[in-house]
């Protein structure tokens, strides 16, 4: 018996060694952890249970049948807990055939995807791999397709998170692209469909891996990544933080954590957040941080389309999605990037029954050929569509400008806002005073006094929350210092909200 136990331990030890000490050392030298070290950091201590550690590939071509078998076959799969909640994981092991995907490697990923779906718990994929196992050819391609299909079937059922922690190219990029979130590690990870060599051959463009698909590109320019962190350890700790905000599935309800932050807390400093000059910026994140429990806010896409802020916070211990125009960047205008960013976030929240709080200070949509040629109409429509199809509680608070179509788009009452507040500083109108006066009093433009009088008249008549409040488009004009309490009460009142869209196969979101 002792023999058998020792044999098992020896086989386990062999599997844990992956591609061997030299390759583990090389991994460490590059500032990267191994697949198992990463899982240990992601999961609660001692909670990880591994499956399929003895699985080996069945390839025979290119000498693969001769001493080229490594137990585990380049991916570690299993489940564990994150702060006590079940989470499934697969982690590519770069020390084994560069983490490349073989037929059996794909089967392991499918197994854990299927288990996560059965158990209705989130799945996290840690990527560090060289794409399809070149020695296996079409069997690897078919494996990818099976994984992709499962990503799509699971979309909107369980949260799927992808973390890019090394190379991620070819077939490996499309599975993350179909998950809910992609995070990257700065400097040591990159993601592209075709690498720098192919780029040079096809387009003659000379570009480094970092320039083509590093975190600096995907977190700021392409919006492929939802965030990037300095190293493996920080990234995995942030993933634990994110998971704490997410429901386990679309039907599980948001997690509820103990909160020591009084929901009646008043923030007197918010009464002076809005500058006297309506064209002066202020930081909308200050409002978010003062409203959420314990100032804990997990921002999504912090470095992309900074004119809109998206992320998760908690109120009364329960997760809330926040969307807020940011007056500090482009005056908080809505452009194509901001619309796409916010639309995707709103759809995630609605899919997983996370209530949404929207803070509005938006001068309108960004004018110009660059935006119109880039499809602003369609991208803006994405956000309008996303909010309009929400059935989760929507609480909106207009802090300052809500001009033009952007007023409608930003969770207005007419598209589904349940409780819509405005601060006394709100200005709700078709456009700002200057633009409006120049159009409706064009004949007076040469006369500075007349224009000044008209501008004042327009400001007094329209640039306040009360015209909208008189019509019931705004439910109440609230004191800024009471914002947390009012939002908390609205969310508590809406906890039992039931809303449904009519039966159909699926909608036709303007893609
Ligand atoms: C088999 C692979 C491999 C692969 C790497 N290795 N990629 N083995 N299939 N795809 C092995 C290497 O042979 C090497 O083995 C070890 O992994 C580490 O690789 P290195 O090249 O030494 O590492 P590095 O210099 O860091 O370069 C990493 C890399 C590079 C950039 C990922 O290995 C690379 O370019 N690999 C090929 C990428 C690729 O073209 N994949 C196919 C994509 S097509 P040893 O034994 O020396 O340690 C694809 C189609 C699917 O994925 C499409 C579906 C939609």
Coordinates of C-alpha atoms and ligand atoms in Angstrom, one line a residue:
X1 CA 0.0 0.0 0.0
X2 CA 2.8 2.4 0.9
X3 CA 4.3 1.7 -2.5
X4 CA 1.1 2.7 -4.2
X5 CA 0.8 5.9 -2.2
X6 CA 4.4 6.8 -3.0
X7 CA 3.8 6.1 -6.7
X8 CA 0.8 8.4 -6.7
X9 CA 2.9 11.1 -4.9
X10 CA 5.7 10.6 -7.4
X11 CA 3.3 11.0 -10.4
X12 CA 1.8 14.1 -8.8
X13 CA 5.3 15.6 -8.3
X14 CA 6.2 14.8 -11.9
X15 CA 3.0 16.7 -13.1
X16 CA 3.7 19.6 -10.8
X17 CA 7.2 20.0 -12.4
X18 CA 5.5 20.8 -15.7
X19 CA 8.2 21.4 -18.3
X20 CA 11.0 21.0 -15.8
X21 CA 13.1 23.2 -13.5
X22 CA 15.0 24.9 -16.3
X23 CA 11.8 26.2 -18.0
X24 CA 10.4 27.2 -14.6
X25 CA 13.5 29.2 -13.9
X26 CA 13.2 30.8 -17.3
X27 CA 9.7 31.7 -16.5
X28 CA 10.7 33.3 -13.2
X29 CA 13.6 35.1 -14.9
X30 CA 11.1 36.9 -17.2
X31 CA 9.2 38.1 -14.1
X32 CA 6.4 35.6 -14.6
X33 CA 5.0 33.0 -12.2
X34 CA 4.2 29.4 -13.2
X35 CA 0.6 28.3 -13.8
X36 CA 0.3 26.7 -10.4
X37 CA 1.9 29.6 -8.6
X38 CA -0.7 31.9 -10.2
X39 CA -3.6 29.7 -9.2
X40 CA -2.3 29.6 -5.6
X41 CA -2.4 33.4 -5.6
X42 CA -5.8 33.6 -7.2
X43 CA -7.6 31.1 -4.9
X44 CA -8.0 31.0 -1.2
X45 CA -5.1 29.3 0.5
X46 CA -5.3 25.5 0.1
X47 CA -8.7 25.6 -1.6
X48 CA -7.6 24.6 -5.1
X49 CA -8.5 21.2 -6.3
X50 CA -6.9 20.1 -9.6
X51 CA -8.4 17.9 -12.2
X52 CA -6.8 16.0 -15.1
X53 CA -3.2 16.5 -13.9
X54 CA -2.2 13.2 -15.5
X55 CA -3.7 13.9 -18.9
X56 CA -1.2 13.5 -21.8
X57 CA -1.5 14.4 -25.5
X58 CA -2.0 11.6 -28.0
X59 CA -0.1 13.1 -30.9
X60 CA 2.4 10.9 -32.8
X61 CA 3.7 13.2 -35.6
X62 CA 7.0 15.0 -35.4
X63 CA 8.4 12.6 -32.8
X64 CA 5.7 13.6 -30.3
X65 CA 5.3 10.0 -29.3
X66 CA 8.9 9.6 -28.3
X67 CA 9.5 10.9 -24.8
X68 CA 7.6 14.1 -25.5
X69 CA 4.8 13.5 -23.1
X70 CA 4.4 15.8 -20.1
X71 CA 1.5 15.1 -17.7
X72 CA -1.0 17.9 -17.7
X73 CA -0.3 18.7 -21.3
X74 CA 0.2 22.5 -20.8
X75 CA -2.8 23.5 -18.9
X76 CA -3.8 23.3 -15.2
X77 CA -7.5 23.1 -14.5
X78 CA -9.6 22.9 -11.4
X79 CA -11.7 24.8 -8.9
X80 CA -11.3 26.5 -5.6
X81 CA -12.7 29.4 -3.7
X82 CA -12.2 33.2 -3.7
X83 CA -13.2 34.6 -0.3
X84 CA -15.2 31.5 0.2
X85 CA -17.1 31.5 -3.2
X86 CA -16.6 28.8 -5.8
X87 CA -14.5 29.8 -8.9
X88 CA -13.3 27.6 -11.7
X89 CA -10.0 28.1 -13.4
X90 CA -7.7 27.0 -16.2
X91 CA -4.2 28.2 -16.4
X92 CA -1.9 27.7 -19.4
X93 CA 1.4 26.3 -18.5
X94 CA 4.0 28.0 -20.7
X95 CA 6.7 25.6 -19.5
X96 CA 5.0 22.7 -21.3
X97 CA 5.1 23.1 -25.1
X98 CA 4.8 26.9 -24.6
X99 CA 1.3 26.4 -23.2
X100 CA 0.2 25.5 -26.8
X101 CA -3.3 24.0 -27.3
X102 CA -3.5 20.3 -28.3
X103 CA -6.6 18.2 -28.7
X104 CA -6.3 16.9 -25.1
X105 CA -5.4 20.4 -23.7
X106 CA -8.6 21.7 -25.3
X107 CA -10.6 18.8 -23.8
X108 CA -9.4 19.8 -20.4
X109 CA -10.5 23.4 -20.9
X110 CA -13.9 22.2 -22.1
X111 CA -14.2 20.0 -19.1
X112 CA -13.7 22.9 -16.7
X113 CA -16.0 25.2 -18.8
X114 CA -18.7 22.5 -18.6
X115 CA -18.3 22.1 -14.9
X116 CA -18.4 25.9 -14.3
X117 CA -21.7 26.0 -16.3
X118 CA -23.1 23.0 -14.3
X119 CA -22.2 24.6 -11.0
X120 CA -23.2 28.1 -12.2
X121 CA -19.9 29.7 -10.9
X122 CA -17.5 32.1 -12.5
X123 CA -14.6 30.8 -14.6
X124 CA -11.2 32.5 -14.9
X125 CA -8.7 31.7 -17.7
X126 CA -5.0 32.6 -17.2
X127 CA -3.3 32.8 -20.6
X128 CA 0.4 32.4 -21.3
X129 CA 0.7 30.4 -24.5
X130 CA 1.9 30.1 -28.1
X131 CA -1.4 29.3 -29.8
X132 CA -2.3 26.1 -31.5
X133 CA 0.1 23.1 -30.9
X134 CA 1.9 23.2 -34.2
X135 CA 2.6 19.4 -34.2
X136 CA -1.1 18.6 -34.0
X137 CA -2.6 20.7 -36.8
X138 CA -6.3 20.5 -37.4
X139 CA -7.0 18.7 -34.1
X140 CA -5.9 21.8 -32.2
X141 CA -8.0 24.0 -34.4
X142 CA -11.1 21.9 -33.7
X143 CA -10.3 22.1 -30.0
X144 CA -10.2 25.9 -30.2
X145 CA -13.6 25.9 -31.9
X146 CA -15.1 23.8 -29.1
X147 CA -13.8 26.2 -26.5
X148 CA -15.1 29.2 -28.4
X149 CA -18.5 27.7 -28.7
X150 CA -18.6 27.1 -25.0
X151 CA -17.6 30.7 -24.3
X152 CA -20.6 31.9 -26.3
X153 CA -23.0 29.4 -24.7
X154 CA -21.8 30.5 -21.2
X155 CA -22.0 34.2 -22.1
X156 CA -24.5 35.9 -19.8
X157 CA -24.9 32.8 -17.7
X158 CA -21.7 32.8 -15.6
X159 CA -19.1 35.5 -15.5
X160 CA -16.0 34.7 -17.6
X161 CA -12.7 36.5 -16.9
X162 CA -9.6 36.2 -19.0
X163 CA -6.2 37.3 -17.7
X164 CA -3.3 37.6 -20.2
X165 CA 0.0 36.9 -18.4
X166 CA 2.4 36.2 -21.3
X167 CA 2.1 35.6 -25.0
X168 CA -1.5 35.2 -26.3
X169 CA -1.7 34.8 -30.0
X170 CA -3.5 33.1 -32.8
X171 CA -6.3 30.8 -31.6
X172 CA -5.7 31.9 -28.0
X173 CA -7.0 35.5 -28.5
X174 CA -10.5 34.7 -29.5
X175 CA -11.6 32.8 -26.4
X176 CA -10.7 35.8 -24.2
X177 CA -12.4 38.1 -26.7
X178 CA -15.7 36.4 -26.1
X179 CA -15.5 36.5 -22.3
X180 CA -16.8 39.3 -20.1
X181 CA -13.4 40.9 -19.1
X182 CA -9.8 40.8 -20.2
X183 CA -7.0 42.0 -17.9
X184 CA -3.3 42.1 -18.8
X185 CA 0.0 42.2 -17.0
X186 CA 2.1 45.2 -18.1
X187 CA 5.3 44.5 -20.0
X188 CA 5.2 40.7 -19.8
X189 CA 2.0 40.0 -21.8
X190 CA 0.8 40.7 -25.3
X191 CA -2.1 39.8 -27.5
X192 CA -2.5 39.7 -31.2
X193 CA -4.0 37.7 -34.0
X194 CA -0.8 37.7 -36.0
X195 CA 2.6 38.5 -34.5
X196 CA 5.3 41.0 -35.6
X197 CA 6.9 38.6 -38.1
X198 CA 3.7 38.0 -40.0
X199 CA 2.9 41.7 -39.9
X200 CA 6.3 42.5 -41.5
X201 CA 5.8 39.9 -44.2
X202 CA 2.3 40.9 -45.1
X203 CA 2.3 44.7 -44.6
X204 CA 6.0 45.6 -44.4
X205 CA 5.3 47.2 -41.1
X206 CA 8.1 46.8 -38.5
X207 CA 6.6 46.7 -35.0
X208 CA 7.5 45.1 -31.6
X209 CA 5.3 42.7 -29.8
X210 CA 4.6 45.4 -27.1
X211 CA 3.7 48.0 -29.8
X212 CA 1.5 45.6 -31.6
X213 CA -0.4 44.1 -28.6
X214 CA 1.1 45.0 -25.3
X215 CA -1.0 46.1 -22.3
X216 CA -0.1 49.7 -23.2
X217 CA -2.0 49.3 -26.5
X218 CA -4.9 47.2 -25.4
X219 CA -5.8 49.0 -22.2
X220 CA -5.6 52.5 -23.8
X221 CA -6.1 52.3 -27.6
X222 CA -7.9 49.2 -28.7
X223 CA -10.1 48.8 -25.6
X224 CA -9.5 45.0 -25.8
X225 CA -8.3 45.0 -22.2
X226 CA -10.4 46.2 -19.3
X227 CA -7.3 46.9 -17.2
X228 CA -3.6 46.3 -16.8
X229 CA -1.5 45.8 -13.7
X230 CA 2.2 45.9 -12.9
X231 CA 2.9 42.3 -12.3
X232 CA 1.4 38.8 -11.9
X233 CA 0.9 39.2 -8.1
X234 CA -0.9 42.5 -8.3
X235 CA -3.0 41.3 -11.3
X236 CA -4.2 38.2 -9.5
X237 CA -5.0 40.1 -6.3
X238 CA -7.0 42.5 -8.3
X239 CA -8.9 39.6 -9.9
X240 CA -9.8 38.4 -6.4
X241 CA -11.2 41.9 -5.7
X242 CA -13.2 41.9 -9.0
X243 CA -14.7 38.5 -8.3
X244 CA -15.9 39.8 -4.9
X245 CA -18.1 42.2 -6.8
X246 CA -19.6 39.7 -9.3
X247 CA -22.6 37.4 -8.9
X248 CA -21.8 33.7 -9.4
X249 CA -24.4 33.5 -12.3
X250 CA -27.1 35.5 -13.9
X251 CA -29.7 34.1 -11.4
X252 CA -27.6 34.1 -8.2
X253 CA -28.1 37.7 -7.3
X254 CA -25.3 40.1 -6.3
X255 CA -23.0 39.0 -3.5
X256 CA -23.7 40.7 -0.2
X257 CA -20.8 41.6 2.0
X258 CA -20.9 43.1 5.5
X259 CA -20.6 46.9 5.2
X260 CA -19.5 49.1 8.0
X261 CA -20.4 52.3 6.1
X262 CA -23.6 53.9 7.2
X263 CA -26.1 54.4 4.3
X264 CA -27.2 57.6 5.9
X265 CA -23.7 59.0 5.7
X266 CA -23.8 62.6 4.4
X267 CA -21.0 64.2 2.4
X268 CA -21.1 67.9 2.9
X269 CA -18.2 68.4 0.6
X270 CA -20.4 67.3 -2.3
X271 CA -22.4 70.6 -1.9
X272 CA -19.4 72.4 -3.4
X273 CA -18.2 69.8 -5.9
X274 CA -19.7 71.7 -8.8
X275 CA -17.6 74.8 -9.7
X276 CA -19.4 78.2 -10.0
X277 CA -18.3 78.4 -13.6
X278 CA -20.3 75.8 -15.6
X279 CA -17.5 75.3 -18.0
X280 CA -14.9 74.3 -15.3
X281 CA -14.2 70.6 -14.8
X282 CA -14.4 68.6 -11.6
X283 CA -13.6 65.0 -11.0
X284 CA -16.7 62.8 -11.1
X285 CA -14.7 60.0 -9.5
X286 CA -14.8 62.1 -6.3
X287 CA -18.6 61.7 -6.3
X288 CA -18.4 58.0 -7.0
X289 CA -15.9 57.4 -4.2
X290 CA -17.9 59.4 -1.7
X291 CA -21.1 57.5 -2.6
X292 CA -19.9 53.9 -2.5
X293 CA -19.3 51.8 0.6
X294 CA -15.9 52.5 2.2
X295 CA -14.7 54.3 -1.0
X296 CA -14.1 50.9 -2.6
X297 CA -14.5 51.3 -6.4
X298 CA -13.2 48.8 -9.0
X299 CA -12.9 50.7 -12.3
X300 CA -13.3 49.0 -15.6
X301 CA -11.3 50.4 -18.6
X302 CA -9.9 53.2 -16.5
X303 CA -7.3 54.1 -19.2
X304 CA -9.7 54.0 -22.2
X305 CA -12.3 56.6 -23.2
X306 CA -11.7 58.5 -19.9
X307 CA -14.5 60.8 -20.7
X308 CA -16.8 58.2 -19.2
X309 CA -16.2 56.2 -16.0
X310 CA -17.4 52.7 -15.5
X311 CA -16.9 50.3 -12.7
X312 CA -18.3 48.4 -9.7
X313 CA -18.9 49.7 -6.2
X314 CA -21.2 48.6 -3.3
X315 CA -24.0 50.3 -1.6
X316 CA -25.3 48.7 1.6
X317 CA -22.9 45.8 0.9
X318 CA -24.4 45.0 -2.5
X319 CA -22.8 45.4 -5.9
X320 CA -23.8 48.3 -8.0
X321 CA -22.5 49.2 -11.5
X322 CA -21.6 52.9 -11.9
X323 CA -21.6 54.8 -15.2
X324 CA -20.6 58.5 -15.0
X325 CA -19.6 61.2 -17.5
X326 CA -16.2 62.6 -16.6
X327 CA -16.1 66.4 -17.0
X328 CA -12.3 66.3 -16.5
X329 CA -11.8 64.7 -20.0
X330 CA -13.3 66.3 -23.1
X331 CA -15.8 68.0 -20.8
X332 CA -17.5 64.5 -20.4
X333 CA -18.7 64.5 -24.0
X334 CA -20.1 61.3 -25.5
X335 CA -18.0 60.0 -28.4
X336 CA -17.9 56.6 -30.1
X337 CA -15.3 55.1 -27.7
X338 CA -17.2 56.3 -24.6
X339 CA -20.5 55.0 -26.0
X340 CA -19.1 51.6 -26.8
X341 CA -17.3 51.3 -23.4
X342 CA -20.4 52.3 -21.4
X343 CA -22.7 50.2 -23.5
X344 CA -20.7 47.0 -22.9
X345 CA -20.6 47.7 -19.2
X346 CA -24.3 48.4 -19.0
X347 CA -25.1 45.1 -20.8
X348 CA -22.8 43.2 -18.5
X349 CA -24.6 44.6 -15.5
X350 CA -28.1 44.0 -16.9
X351 CA -27.1 40.4 -17.9
X352 CA -26.0 39.6 -14.3
X353 CA -28.8 41.6 -12.5
X354 CA -26.5 44.2 -11.2
X355 CA -28.3 47.5 -10.5
X356 CA -26.9 50.6 -12.3
X357 CA -26.3 54.1 -11.0
X358 CA -25.7 56.7 -13.6
X359 CA -24.2 60.1 -12.9
X360 CA -24.8 62.6 -15.7
X361 CA -22.8 65.6 -16.7
X362 CA -22.7 65.6 -20.5
X363 CA -22.6 68.5 -22.9
X364 CA -23.8 66.2 -25.8
X365 CA -22.3 64.0 -28.5
X366 CA -18.9 65.0 -30.0
X367 CA -19.4 66.8 -33.3
X368 CA -17.0 66.3 -36.3
X369 CA -16.1 64.3 -39.3
X370 CA -13.8 62.0 -37.4
X371 CA -16.7 60.9 -35.2
X372 CA -19.4 60.8 -37.9
X373 CA -17.1 58.8 -40.3
X374 CA -16.2 56.5 -37.4
X375 CA -19.9 55.6 -36.9
X376 CA -20.9 57.8 -34.0
X377 CA -24.5 57.2 -34.8
X378 CA -24.2 53.5 -34.4
X379 CA -21.9 53.6 -31.4
X380 CA -24.1 56.1 -29.6
X381 CA -27.0 53.9 -30.4
X382 CA -25.3 51.0 -28.7
X383 CA -25.5 52.9 -25.4
X384 CA -29.0 54.0 -26.0
X385 CA -30.0 50.5 -26.8
X386 CA -28.1 49.0 -23.9
X387 CA -29.9 51.3 -21.3
X388 CA -33.2 50.9 -23.0
X389 CA -33.2 47.1 -22.8
X390 CA -32.2 47.0 -19.1
X391 CA -34.5 45.4 -16.7
X392 CA -32.3 45.9 -13.7
X393 CA -32.9 48.9 -11.3
X394 CA -31.7 52.1 -12.9
X395 CA -31.0 55.1 -10.6
X396 CA -29.9 58.3 -12.3
X397 CA -28.5 61.5 -10.9
X398 CA -27.9 64.6 -13.1
X399 CA -25.2 66.7 -11.4
X400 CA -24.8 69.4 -14.1
X401 CA -25.3 69.3 -17.9
X402 CA -27.7 66.9 -19.6
X403 CA -27.9 68.4 -23.0
X404 CA -29.5 67.1 -26.2
X405 CA -29.6 63.5 -27.2
X406 CA -27.1 62.7 -24.4
X407 CA -29.9 63.5 -21.9
X408 CA -32.0 60.8 -23.4
X409 CA -29.2 58.3 -23.6
X410 CA -27.9 58.6 -20.1
X411 CA -30.6 56.5 -18.4
X412 CA -33.3 59.1 -18.7
X413 CA -36.7 58.2 -17.3
X414 CA -38.2 57.8 -20.8
X415 CA -35.8 54.9 -21.7
X416 CA -36.2 53.1 -18.4
X417 CA -34.7 55.1 -15.5
X418 CA -36.6 54.0 -12.4
X419 CA -35.6 56.9 -10.1
X420 CA -34.1 60.0 -11.7
X421 CA -32.7 62.7 -9.4
X422 CA -31.0 66.0 -10.2
X423 CA -28.8 68.2 -8.2
X424 CA -29.9 71.9 -8.0
X425 CA -26.9 72.6 -10.2
X426 CA -28.4 70.5 -13.1
X427 CA -28.9 72.1 -16.5
X428 CA -31.3 70.1 -18.6
X429 CA -31.8 71.5 -22.1
X430 CA -31.5 70.9 -25.8
X431 CA -28.1 72.6 -25.8
X432 CA -25.9 75.0 -23.9
X433 CA -26.9 78.7 -23.7
X434 CA -24.2 80.0 -26.2
X435 CA -25.1 77.5 -29.0
X436 CA -28.8 78.0 -28.4
X437 CA -28.7 81.8 -28.5
X438 CA -26.5 81.8 -31.7
X439 CA -29.1 79.7 -33.5
X440 CA -32.4 81.1 -32.3
X441 CA -31.3 84.8 -32.2
X442 CA -28.9 84.7 -35.2
X443 CA -30.1 88.2 -36.3
X444 CA -28.8 89.7 -33.0
X445 CA -25.3 88.2 -33.3
X446 CA -23.6 91.6 -34.0
X447 CA -25.2 93.2 -30.9
X448 CA -23.2 92.1 -27.8
X449 CA -25.7 93.6 -25.3
X450 CA -28.7 91.9 -26.9
X451 CA -26.9 88.6 -27.1
X452 CA -25.9 88.9 -23.4
X453 CA -29.5 89.6 -22.5
X454 CA -30.8 86.6 -24.6
X455 CA -28.2 84.3 -23.1
X456 CA -29.2 85.3 -19.6
X457 CA -32.9 84.8 -20.5
X458 CA -32.1 81.3 -21.9
X459 CA -30.0 80.3 -18.9
X460 CA -32.7 81.4 -16.4
X461 CA -35.5 79.7 -18.4
X462 CA -33.8 76.4 -19.3
X463 CA -30.6 75.8 -17.5
X464 CA -32.0 74.5 -14.3
X465 CA -33.5 71.1 -13.2
X466 CA -36.9 72.6 -12.6
X467 CA -38.4 72.6 -16.1
X468 CA -37.7 68.8 -16.2
X469 CA -38.9 68.4 -12.6
X470 CA -42.1 70.3 -13.3
X471 CA -42.9 67.7 -16.0
X472 CA -41.9 64.7 -13.8
X473 CA -38.9 63.8 -15.9
X474 CA -36.9 64.2 -12.8
X475 CA -38.4 62.6 -9.7
X476 CA -36.8 65.0 -7.2
X477 CA -34.1 67.7 -7.0
X478 CA -31.8 66.5 -4.2
X479 CA -29.2 68.0 -2.0
X480 CA -25.7 66.8 -3.2
X481 CA -24.7 65.9 0.4
X482 CA -27.6 63.5 0.6
X483 CA -26.8 61.6 -2.6
X484 CA -25.6 58.4 -1.0
X485 CA -28.6 58.1 1.2
X486 CA -31.1 58.9 -1.6
X487 CA -29.5 56.4 -4.0
X488 CA -29.3 53.7 -1.2
X489 CA -33.0 54.2 -0.5
X490 CA -33.9 54.1 -4.2
X491 CA -32.0 50.9 -4.6
X492 CA -33.5 49.3 -1.5
X493 CA -37.0 50.2 -2.8
X494 CA -36.2 48.7 -6.2
X495 CA -34.8 45.4 -4.9
X496 CA -37.9 43.6 -6.0
X497 CA -38.1 45.2 -9.4
X498 CA -39.7 43.0 -12.1
X499 CA -39.5 44.1 -15.7
X500 CA -39.6 42.1 -18.8
X501 CA -39.0 42.7 -22.5
X502 CA -41.4 41.0 -24.9
X503 CA -40.7 37.5 -26.2
X504 CA -38.4 37.2 -29.2
X505 CA -35.5 35.2 -30.5
X506 CA -33.0 37.9 -29.7
X507 CA -32.7 41.6 -30.2
X508 CA -30.7 43.2 -32.9
X509 CA -28.2 45.4 -31.0
X510 CA -26.6 47.9 -33.5
X511 CA -23.1 46.2 -33.7
Ligands
LIG1 C1 4.2 23.8 -30.1 C2 5.3 25.6 -29.1 C3 4.4 26.5 -29.7 C4 3.3 26.0 -30.5 C5 5.8 27.6 -28.5 N1 6.2 26.3 -28.4 N2 4.7 27.7 -29.3 N3 5.2 24.2 -29.3 N4 3.3 24.6 -30.6 N5 2.4 26.8 -31.0 C6 7.3 25.8 -27.6 C7 8.6 26.1 -28.2 O1 8.9 25.1 -29.2 C8 9.5 26.0 -27.0 O2 9.8 24.7 -26.7 C9 8.6 26.6 -25.9 O3 7.3 26.4 -26.4 C10 8.9 28.0 -25.6 O4 8.9 28.7 -26.9 P1 10.0 29.8 -27.3 O5 9.8 30.1 -28.7 O6 11.3 29.3 -26.8 O7 9.6 31.0 -26.3 P2 9.6 32.5 -26.7 O8 10.9 32.9 -27.3 O9 9.2 33.2 -25.4 O10 8.4 32.8 -27.7 C11 7.1 32.5 -27.4 C12 6.2 32.6 -28.6 C13 6.8 31.7 -29.7 C14 6.2 34.0 -29.1 C15 4.8 32.2 -28.2 O11 7.1 30.4 -29.1 C16 6.0 31.5 -30.9 O12 5.9 32.4 -31.8 N6 5.3 30.4 -31.0 C17 4.5 30.1 -32.1 C18 3.2 30.9 -32.1 C19 2.3 30.5 -33.2 O13 2.5 30.8 -34.4 N7 1.3 29.7 -32.9 C20 0.3 29.2 -33.8 C21 -0.7 30.3 -34.0 S1 -1.9 29.8 -35.1 P3 11.1 24.2 -25.9 O14 11.0 22.7 -26.0 O15 12.2 24.8 -26.7 O16 11.0 24.8 -24.5 C22 -3.2 29.4 -34.2 C23 -4.3 29.0 -35.1 C24 -5.6 28.8 -34.3 O17 -3.2 29.4 -33.1 C25 -6.7 29.7 -34.9 C26 -8.0 29.4 -34.3 C27 -8.9 30.5 -34.6

